[in-house]
PDB file of C-alpha atoms in Angstrom:
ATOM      1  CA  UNK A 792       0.000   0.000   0.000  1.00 91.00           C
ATOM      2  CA  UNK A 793       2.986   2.115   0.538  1.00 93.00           C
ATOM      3  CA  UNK A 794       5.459   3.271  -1.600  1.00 92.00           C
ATOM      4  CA  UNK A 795       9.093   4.369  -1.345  1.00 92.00           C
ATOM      5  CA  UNK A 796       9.197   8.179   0.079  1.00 93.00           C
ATOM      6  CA  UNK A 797       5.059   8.452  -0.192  1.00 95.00           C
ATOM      7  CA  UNK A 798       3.886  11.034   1.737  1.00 97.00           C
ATOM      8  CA  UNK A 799       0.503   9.853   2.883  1.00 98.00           C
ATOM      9  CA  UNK A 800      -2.018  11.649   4.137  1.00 98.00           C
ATOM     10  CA  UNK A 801      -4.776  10.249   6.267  1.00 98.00           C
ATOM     11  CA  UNK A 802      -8.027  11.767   6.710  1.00 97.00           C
ATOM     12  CA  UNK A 803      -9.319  12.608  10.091  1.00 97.00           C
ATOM     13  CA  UNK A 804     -12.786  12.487  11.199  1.00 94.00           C
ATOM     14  CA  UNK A 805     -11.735  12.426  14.828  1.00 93.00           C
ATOM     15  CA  UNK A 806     -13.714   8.992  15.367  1.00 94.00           C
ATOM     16  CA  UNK A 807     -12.137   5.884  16.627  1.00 96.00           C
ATOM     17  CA  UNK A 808     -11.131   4.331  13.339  1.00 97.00           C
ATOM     18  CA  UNK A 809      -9.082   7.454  11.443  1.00 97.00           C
ATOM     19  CA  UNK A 810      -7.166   7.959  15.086  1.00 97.00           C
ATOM     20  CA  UNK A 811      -6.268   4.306  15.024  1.00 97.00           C
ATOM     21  CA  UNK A 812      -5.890   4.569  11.439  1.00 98.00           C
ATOM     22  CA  UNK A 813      -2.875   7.531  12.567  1.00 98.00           C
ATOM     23  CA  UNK A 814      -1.916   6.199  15.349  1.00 97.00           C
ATOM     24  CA  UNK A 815      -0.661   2.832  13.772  1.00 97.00           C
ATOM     25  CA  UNK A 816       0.884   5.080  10.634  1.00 97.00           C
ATOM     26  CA  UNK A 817       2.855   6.979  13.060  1.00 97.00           C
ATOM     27  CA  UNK A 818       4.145   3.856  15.013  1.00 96.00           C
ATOM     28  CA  UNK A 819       4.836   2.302  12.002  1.00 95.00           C
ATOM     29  CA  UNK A 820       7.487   4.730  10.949  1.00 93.00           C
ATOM     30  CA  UNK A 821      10.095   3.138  13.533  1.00 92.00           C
ATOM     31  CA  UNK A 822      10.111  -0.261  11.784  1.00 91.00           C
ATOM     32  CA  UNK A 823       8.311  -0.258   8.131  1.00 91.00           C
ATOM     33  CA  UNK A 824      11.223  -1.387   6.268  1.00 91.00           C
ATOM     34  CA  UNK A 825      10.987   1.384   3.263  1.00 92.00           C
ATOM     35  CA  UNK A 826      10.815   5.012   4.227  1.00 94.00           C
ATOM     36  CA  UNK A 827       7.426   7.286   4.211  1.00 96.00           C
ATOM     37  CA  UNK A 828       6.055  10.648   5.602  1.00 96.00           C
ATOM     38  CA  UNK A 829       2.673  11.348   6.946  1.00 97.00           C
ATOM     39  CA  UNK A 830       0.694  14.152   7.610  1.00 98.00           C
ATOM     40  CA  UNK A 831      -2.933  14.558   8.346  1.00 98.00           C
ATOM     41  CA  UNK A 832      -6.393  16.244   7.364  1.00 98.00           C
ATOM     42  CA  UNK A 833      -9.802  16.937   9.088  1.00 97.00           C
ATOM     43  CA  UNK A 834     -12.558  18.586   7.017  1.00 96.00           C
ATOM     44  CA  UNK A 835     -14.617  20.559   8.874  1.00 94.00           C
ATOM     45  CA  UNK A 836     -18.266  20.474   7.958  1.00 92.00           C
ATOM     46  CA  UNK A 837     -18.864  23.733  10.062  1.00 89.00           C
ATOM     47  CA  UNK A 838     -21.478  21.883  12.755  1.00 88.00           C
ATOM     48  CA  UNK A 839     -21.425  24.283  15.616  1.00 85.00           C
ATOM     49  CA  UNK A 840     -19.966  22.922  18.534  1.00 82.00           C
ATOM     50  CA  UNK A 841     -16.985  20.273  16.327  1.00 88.00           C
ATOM     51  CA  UNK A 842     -13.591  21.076  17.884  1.00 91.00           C
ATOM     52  CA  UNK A 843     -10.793  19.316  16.819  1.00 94.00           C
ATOM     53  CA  UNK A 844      -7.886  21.150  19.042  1.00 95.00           C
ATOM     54  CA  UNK A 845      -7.261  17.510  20.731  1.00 95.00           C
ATOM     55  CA  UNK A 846      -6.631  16.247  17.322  1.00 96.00           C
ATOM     56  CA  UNK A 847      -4.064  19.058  17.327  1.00 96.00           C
ATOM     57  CA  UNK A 848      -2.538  18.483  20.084  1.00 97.00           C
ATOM     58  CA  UNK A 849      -2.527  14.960  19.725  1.00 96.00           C
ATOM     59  CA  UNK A 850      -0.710  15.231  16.226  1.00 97.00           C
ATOM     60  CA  UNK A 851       2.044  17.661  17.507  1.00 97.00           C
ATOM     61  CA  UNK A 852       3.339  14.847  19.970  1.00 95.00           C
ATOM     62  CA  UNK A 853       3.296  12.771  17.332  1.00 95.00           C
ATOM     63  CA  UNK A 854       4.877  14.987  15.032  1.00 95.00           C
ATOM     64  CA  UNK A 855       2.505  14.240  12.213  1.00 97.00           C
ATOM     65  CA  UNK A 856       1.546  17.714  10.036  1.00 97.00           C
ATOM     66  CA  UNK A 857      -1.897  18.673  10.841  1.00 98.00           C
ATOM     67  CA  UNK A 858      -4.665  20.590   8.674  1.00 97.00           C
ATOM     68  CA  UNK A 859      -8.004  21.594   9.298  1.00 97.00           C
ATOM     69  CA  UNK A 860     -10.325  22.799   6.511  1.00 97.00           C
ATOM     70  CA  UNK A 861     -13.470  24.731   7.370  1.00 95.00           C
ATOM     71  CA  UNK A 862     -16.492  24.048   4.876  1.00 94.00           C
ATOM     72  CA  UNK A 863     -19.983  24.985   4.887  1.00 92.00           C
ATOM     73  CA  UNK A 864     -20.492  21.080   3.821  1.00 91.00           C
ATOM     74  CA  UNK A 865     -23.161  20.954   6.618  1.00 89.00           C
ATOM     75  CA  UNK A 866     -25.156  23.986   5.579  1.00 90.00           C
ATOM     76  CA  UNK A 867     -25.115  23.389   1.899  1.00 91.00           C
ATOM     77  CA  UNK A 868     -26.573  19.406   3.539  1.00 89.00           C
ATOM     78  CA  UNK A 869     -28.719  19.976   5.710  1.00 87.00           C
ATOM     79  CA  UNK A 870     -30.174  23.458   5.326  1.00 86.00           C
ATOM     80  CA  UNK A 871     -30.101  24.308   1.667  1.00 88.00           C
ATOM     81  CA  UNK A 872     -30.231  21.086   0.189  1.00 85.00           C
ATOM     82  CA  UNK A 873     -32.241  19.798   2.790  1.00 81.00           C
ATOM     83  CA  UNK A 874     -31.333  16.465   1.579  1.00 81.00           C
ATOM     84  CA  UNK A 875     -33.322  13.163   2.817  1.00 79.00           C
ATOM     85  CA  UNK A 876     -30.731  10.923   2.826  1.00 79.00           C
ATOM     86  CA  UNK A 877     -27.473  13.248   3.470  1.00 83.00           C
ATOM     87  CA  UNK A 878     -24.809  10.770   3.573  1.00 83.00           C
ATOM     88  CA  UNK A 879     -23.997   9.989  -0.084  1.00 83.00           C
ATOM     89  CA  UNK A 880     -23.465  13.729  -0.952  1.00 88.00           C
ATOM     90  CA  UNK A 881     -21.602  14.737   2.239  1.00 89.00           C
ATOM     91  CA  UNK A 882     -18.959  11.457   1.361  1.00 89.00           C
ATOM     92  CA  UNK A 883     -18.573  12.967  -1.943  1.00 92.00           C
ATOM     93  CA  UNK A 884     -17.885  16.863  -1.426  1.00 93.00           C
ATOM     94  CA  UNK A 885     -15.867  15.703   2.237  1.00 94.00           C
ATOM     95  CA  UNK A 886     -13.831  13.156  -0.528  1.00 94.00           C
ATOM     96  CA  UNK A 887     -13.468  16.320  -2.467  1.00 95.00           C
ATOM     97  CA  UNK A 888     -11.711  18.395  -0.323  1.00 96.00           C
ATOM     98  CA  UNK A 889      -9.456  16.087   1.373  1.00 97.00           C
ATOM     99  CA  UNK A 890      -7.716  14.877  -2.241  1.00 97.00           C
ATOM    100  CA  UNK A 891      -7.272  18.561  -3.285  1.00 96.00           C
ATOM    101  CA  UNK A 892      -6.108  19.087  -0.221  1.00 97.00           C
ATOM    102  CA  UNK A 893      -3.903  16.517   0.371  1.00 97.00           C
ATOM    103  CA  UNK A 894      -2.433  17.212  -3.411  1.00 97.00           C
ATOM    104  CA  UNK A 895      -2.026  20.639  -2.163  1.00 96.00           C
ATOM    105  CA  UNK A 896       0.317  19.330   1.022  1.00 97.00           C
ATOM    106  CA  UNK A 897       2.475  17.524  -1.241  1.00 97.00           C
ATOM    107  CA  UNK A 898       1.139  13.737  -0.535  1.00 97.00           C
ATOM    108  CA  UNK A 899       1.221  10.837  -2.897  1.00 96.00           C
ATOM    109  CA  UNK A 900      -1.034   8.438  -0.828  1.00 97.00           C
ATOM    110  CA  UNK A 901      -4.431   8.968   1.059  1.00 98.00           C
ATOM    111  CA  UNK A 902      -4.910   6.721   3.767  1.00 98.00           C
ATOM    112  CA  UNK A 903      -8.913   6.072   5.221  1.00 97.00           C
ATOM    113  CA  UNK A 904     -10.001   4.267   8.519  1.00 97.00           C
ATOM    114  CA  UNK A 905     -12.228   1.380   6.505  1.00 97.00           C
ATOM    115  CA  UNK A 906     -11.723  -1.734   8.828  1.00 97.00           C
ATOM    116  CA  UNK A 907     -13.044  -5.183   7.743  1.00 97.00           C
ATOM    117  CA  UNK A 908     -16.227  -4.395   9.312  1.00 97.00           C
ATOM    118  CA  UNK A 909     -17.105  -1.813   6.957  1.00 96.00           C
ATOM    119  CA  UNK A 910     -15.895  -4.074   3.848  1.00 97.00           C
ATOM    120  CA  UNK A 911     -19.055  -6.614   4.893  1.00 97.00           C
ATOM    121  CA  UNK A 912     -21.676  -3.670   5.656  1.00 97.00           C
ATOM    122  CA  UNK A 913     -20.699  -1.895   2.130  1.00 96.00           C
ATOM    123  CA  UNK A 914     -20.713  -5.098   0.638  1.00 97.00           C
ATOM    124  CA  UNK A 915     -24.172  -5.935   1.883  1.00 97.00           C
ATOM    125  CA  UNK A 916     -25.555  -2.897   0.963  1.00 96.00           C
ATOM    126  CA  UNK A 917     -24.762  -2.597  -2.212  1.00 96.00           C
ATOM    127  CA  UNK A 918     -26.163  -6.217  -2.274  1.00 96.00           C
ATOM    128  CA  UNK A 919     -29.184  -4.864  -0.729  1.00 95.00           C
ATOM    129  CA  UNK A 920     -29.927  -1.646  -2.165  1.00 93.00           C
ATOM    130  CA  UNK A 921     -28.424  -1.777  -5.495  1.00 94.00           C
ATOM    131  CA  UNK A 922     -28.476  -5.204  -6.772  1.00 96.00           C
ATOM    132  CA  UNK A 923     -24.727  -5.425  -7.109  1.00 96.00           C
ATOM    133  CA  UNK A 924     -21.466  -7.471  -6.107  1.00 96.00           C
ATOM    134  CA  UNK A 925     -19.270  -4.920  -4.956  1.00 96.00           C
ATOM    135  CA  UNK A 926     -17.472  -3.314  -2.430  1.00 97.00           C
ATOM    136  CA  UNK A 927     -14.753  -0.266  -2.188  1.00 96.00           C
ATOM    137  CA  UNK A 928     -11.348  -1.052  -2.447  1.00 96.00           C
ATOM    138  CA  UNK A 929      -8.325  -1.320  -0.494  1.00 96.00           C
ATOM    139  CA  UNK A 930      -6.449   0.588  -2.960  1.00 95.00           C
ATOM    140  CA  UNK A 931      -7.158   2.285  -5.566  1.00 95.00           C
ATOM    141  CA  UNK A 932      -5.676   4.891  -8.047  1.00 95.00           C
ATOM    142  CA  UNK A 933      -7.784   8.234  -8.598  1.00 94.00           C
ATOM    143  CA  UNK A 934      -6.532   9.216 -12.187  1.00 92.00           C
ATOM    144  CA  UNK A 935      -8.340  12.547 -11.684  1.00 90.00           C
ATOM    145  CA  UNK A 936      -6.598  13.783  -8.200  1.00 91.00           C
ATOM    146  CA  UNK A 937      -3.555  11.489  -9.267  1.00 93.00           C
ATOM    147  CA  UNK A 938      -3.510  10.275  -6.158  1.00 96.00           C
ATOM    148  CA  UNK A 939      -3.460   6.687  -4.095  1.00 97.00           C
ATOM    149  CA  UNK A 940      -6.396   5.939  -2.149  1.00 97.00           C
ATOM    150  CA  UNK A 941      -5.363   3.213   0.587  1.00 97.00           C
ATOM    151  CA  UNK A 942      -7.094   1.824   3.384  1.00 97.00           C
ATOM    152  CA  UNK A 943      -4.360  -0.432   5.820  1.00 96.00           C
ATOM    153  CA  UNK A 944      -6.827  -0.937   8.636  1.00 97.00           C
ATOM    154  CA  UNK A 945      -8.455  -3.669   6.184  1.00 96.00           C
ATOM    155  CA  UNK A 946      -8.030  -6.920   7.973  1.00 95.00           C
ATOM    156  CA  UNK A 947      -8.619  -5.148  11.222  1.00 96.00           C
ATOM    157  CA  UNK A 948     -12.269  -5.809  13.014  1.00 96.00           C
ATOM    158  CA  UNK A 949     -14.092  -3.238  14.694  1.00 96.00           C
ATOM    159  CA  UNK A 950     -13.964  -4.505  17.822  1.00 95.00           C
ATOM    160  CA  UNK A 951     -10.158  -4.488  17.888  1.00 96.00           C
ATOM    161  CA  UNK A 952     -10.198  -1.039  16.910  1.00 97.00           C
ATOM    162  CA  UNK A 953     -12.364  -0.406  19.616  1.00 96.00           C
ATOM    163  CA  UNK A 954     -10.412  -1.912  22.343  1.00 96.00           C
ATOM    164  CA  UNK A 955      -7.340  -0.164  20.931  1.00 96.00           C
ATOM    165  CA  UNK A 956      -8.819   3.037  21.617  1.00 95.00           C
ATOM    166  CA  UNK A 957     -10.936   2.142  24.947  1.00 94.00           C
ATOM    167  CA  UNK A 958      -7.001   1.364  26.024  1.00 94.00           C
ATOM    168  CA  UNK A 959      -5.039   3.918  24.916  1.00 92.00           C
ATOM    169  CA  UNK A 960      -4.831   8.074  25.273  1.00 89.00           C
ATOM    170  CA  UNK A 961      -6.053   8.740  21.722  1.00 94.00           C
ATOM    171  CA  UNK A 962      -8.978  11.646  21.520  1.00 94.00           C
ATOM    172  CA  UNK A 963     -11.699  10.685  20.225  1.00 94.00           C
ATOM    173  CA  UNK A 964     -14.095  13.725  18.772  1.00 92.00           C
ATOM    174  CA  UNK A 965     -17.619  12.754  18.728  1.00 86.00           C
ATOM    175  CA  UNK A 966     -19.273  14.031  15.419  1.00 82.00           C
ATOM    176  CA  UNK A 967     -22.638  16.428  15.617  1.00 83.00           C
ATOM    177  CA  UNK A 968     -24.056  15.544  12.462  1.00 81.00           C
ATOM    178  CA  UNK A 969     -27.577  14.784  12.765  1.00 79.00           C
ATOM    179  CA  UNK A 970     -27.418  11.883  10.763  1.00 77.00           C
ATOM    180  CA  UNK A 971     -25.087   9.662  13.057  1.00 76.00           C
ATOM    181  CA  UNK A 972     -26.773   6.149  13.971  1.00 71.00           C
ATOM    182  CA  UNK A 973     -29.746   6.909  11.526  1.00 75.00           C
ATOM    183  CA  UNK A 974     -28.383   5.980   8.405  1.00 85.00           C
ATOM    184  CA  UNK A 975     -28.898   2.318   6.227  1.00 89.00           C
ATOM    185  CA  UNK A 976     -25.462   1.275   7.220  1.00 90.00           C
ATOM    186  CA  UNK A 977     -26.485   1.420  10.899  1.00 91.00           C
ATOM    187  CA  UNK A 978     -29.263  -0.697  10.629  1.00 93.00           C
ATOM    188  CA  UNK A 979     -26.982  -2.960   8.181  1.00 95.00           C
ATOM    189  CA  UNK A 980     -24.682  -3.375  10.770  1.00 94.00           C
ATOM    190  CA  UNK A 981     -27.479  -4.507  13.581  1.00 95.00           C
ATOM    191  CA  UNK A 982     -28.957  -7.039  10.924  1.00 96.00           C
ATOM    192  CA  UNK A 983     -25.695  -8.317  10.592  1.00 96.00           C
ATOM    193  CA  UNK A 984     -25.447  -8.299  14.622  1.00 95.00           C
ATOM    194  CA  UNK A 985     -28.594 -10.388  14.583  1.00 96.00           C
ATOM    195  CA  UNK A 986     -28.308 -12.605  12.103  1.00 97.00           C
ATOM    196  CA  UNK A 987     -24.685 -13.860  13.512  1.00 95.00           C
ATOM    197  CA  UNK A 988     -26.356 -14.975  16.157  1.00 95.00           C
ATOM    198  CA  UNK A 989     -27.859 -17.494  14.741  1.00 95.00           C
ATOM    199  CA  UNK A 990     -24.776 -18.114  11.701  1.00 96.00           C
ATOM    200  CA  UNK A 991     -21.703 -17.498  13.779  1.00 95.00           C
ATOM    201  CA  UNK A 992     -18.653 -16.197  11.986  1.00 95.00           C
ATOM    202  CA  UNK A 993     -21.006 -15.209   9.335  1.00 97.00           C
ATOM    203  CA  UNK A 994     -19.216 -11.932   8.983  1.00 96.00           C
ATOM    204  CA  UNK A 995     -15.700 -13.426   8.632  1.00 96.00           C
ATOM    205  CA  UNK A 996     -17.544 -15.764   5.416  1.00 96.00           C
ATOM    206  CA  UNK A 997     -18.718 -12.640   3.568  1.00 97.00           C
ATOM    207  CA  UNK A 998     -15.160 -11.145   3.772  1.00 97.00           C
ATOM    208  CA  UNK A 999     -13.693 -14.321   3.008  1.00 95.00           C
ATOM    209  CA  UNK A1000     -15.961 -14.413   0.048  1.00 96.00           C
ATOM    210  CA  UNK A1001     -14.647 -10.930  -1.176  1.00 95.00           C
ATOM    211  CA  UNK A1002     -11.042 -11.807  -1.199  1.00 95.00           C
ATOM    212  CA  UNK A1003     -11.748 -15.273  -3.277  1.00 94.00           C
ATOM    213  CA  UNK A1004     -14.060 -14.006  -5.267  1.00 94.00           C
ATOM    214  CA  UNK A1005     -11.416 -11.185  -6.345  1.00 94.00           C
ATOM    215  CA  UNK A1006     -13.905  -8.271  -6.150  1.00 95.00           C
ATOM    216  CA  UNK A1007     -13.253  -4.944  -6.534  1.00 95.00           C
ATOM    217  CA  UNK A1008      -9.064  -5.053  -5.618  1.00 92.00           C
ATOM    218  CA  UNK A1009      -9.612  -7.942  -2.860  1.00 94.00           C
ATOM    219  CA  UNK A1010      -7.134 -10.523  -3.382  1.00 88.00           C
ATOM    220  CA  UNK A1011      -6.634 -13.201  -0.907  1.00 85.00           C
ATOM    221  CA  UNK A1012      -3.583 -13.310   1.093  1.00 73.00           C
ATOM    222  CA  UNK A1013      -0.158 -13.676  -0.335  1.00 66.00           C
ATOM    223  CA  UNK A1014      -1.630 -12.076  -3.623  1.00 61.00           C
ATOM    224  CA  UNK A1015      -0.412  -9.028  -4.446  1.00 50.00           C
ATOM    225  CA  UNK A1016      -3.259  -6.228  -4.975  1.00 48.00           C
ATOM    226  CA  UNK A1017      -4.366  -4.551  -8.402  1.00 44.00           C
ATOM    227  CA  UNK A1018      -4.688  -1.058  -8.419  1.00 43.00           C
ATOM    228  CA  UNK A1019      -7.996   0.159  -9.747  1.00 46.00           C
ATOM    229  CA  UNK A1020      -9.424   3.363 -10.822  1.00 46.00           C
ATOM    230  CA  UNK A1021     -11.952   4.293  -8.547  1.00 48.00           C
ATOM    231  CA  UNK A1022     -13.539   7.493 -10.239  1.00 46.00           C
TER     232      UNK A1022
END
């Protein structure tokens, strides 16, 4: 996922995943046997109240390169738009500014928090809603931005991410948006809760499904991955 001298910049919600997602980048540097910078982004939607000054701070002992970029995402959203279903758009123009900003601070690579948990809800919902095998991928090229688009925290479960944080001095920001826990991939993930209980390890099938079925850049292990174009 990582090249010679990338610079990569990962983007920062402030929720659990993108501050493991940093966290492990930043440890990694002492022992990933090729060479790479970081540096870091948080788009700010402009919901009163979202403070990311731990982030900050958090990033300066780390020595990571920080940036925060002030939109009026959530206005145009929620308030001119007034879209039904807000989360589609908001991926799209947050996506938006973090390449052109991350092409602006010089990186090569964007790095996102995806963990194998998401792989199986995004994957089921596409199932669901659009009638479609397919999931995002672990890396793909963006001819457009020219830019990498990488997601390391793959193989990792959500619960392990969890415990990470819940055991560790990482800040978590909570996010204001309205639509948090109210969108189809919440309820995809408590189906998905339910049904395991009666088909355990169902969860772990589906993903194992993606990498031998080849979809979408999933390879099993041991294969190396295929850069696709994502736009």
């Amino acid at each position: 996922m990582i090249a010679p001298n990338d610079k990569v910049a990962v983007g920062i919600s402030g929720g659990k995943d993108s501050m493991t997602l940093l966290a492990a980048l930043a440890a990694l540097r002492r022992f990933y046997p090729i060479p790479y910078e970081l540096c870091a982004i948080s788009v700010d939607m402009g919901f009163e109240g979202m403070d990311f000054s731990p982030v900050e701070r958090y990033c300066d002992g780390l020595g990571v390169e920080y940036r925060v970029v002030k939109t009026d995402i959530a206005e145009i959203i929620f308030d001119v738009r007034k879209e039904k279903n807000p989360c589609s758009l908001c991926s799209k123009m947050r996506r938006g500014v973090l390449h052109s900003t991350a092409k602006e601070m010089g990186a090569s690579r964007v790095a996102l928090g995806h963990h194998f948990d998401d792989a199986v809800d995004t994957f089921m919902l596409n199932l669901f809603f659009e009638g479609r095998i397919g999931c995002f991928s672990p890396v793909s090229y963006l001819s457009r931005a020219d830019l990498y688009l990488i997601r390391p925290l793959i193989y990792a479960q959500e619960k392990d991410v969890r415990y990470f944080v819940g055991h560790s001095e990482i800040p978590v920001v909570k996010s204001p948006c309205p639509a948090n826990h109210n969108t189809e991939r919440e309820r995809m993930k408590k189906l998905l809760v339910s049904l395991e209980k009666d088909y355990d390890g169902l969860r772990h099938r589906i993903f194992g499904a993606l990498c031998r079925g080849e979809i979408d850049g999933f390879r099993p292990v041991g294969k190396m991955p295929v850069f696709q174009d994502e736009e």
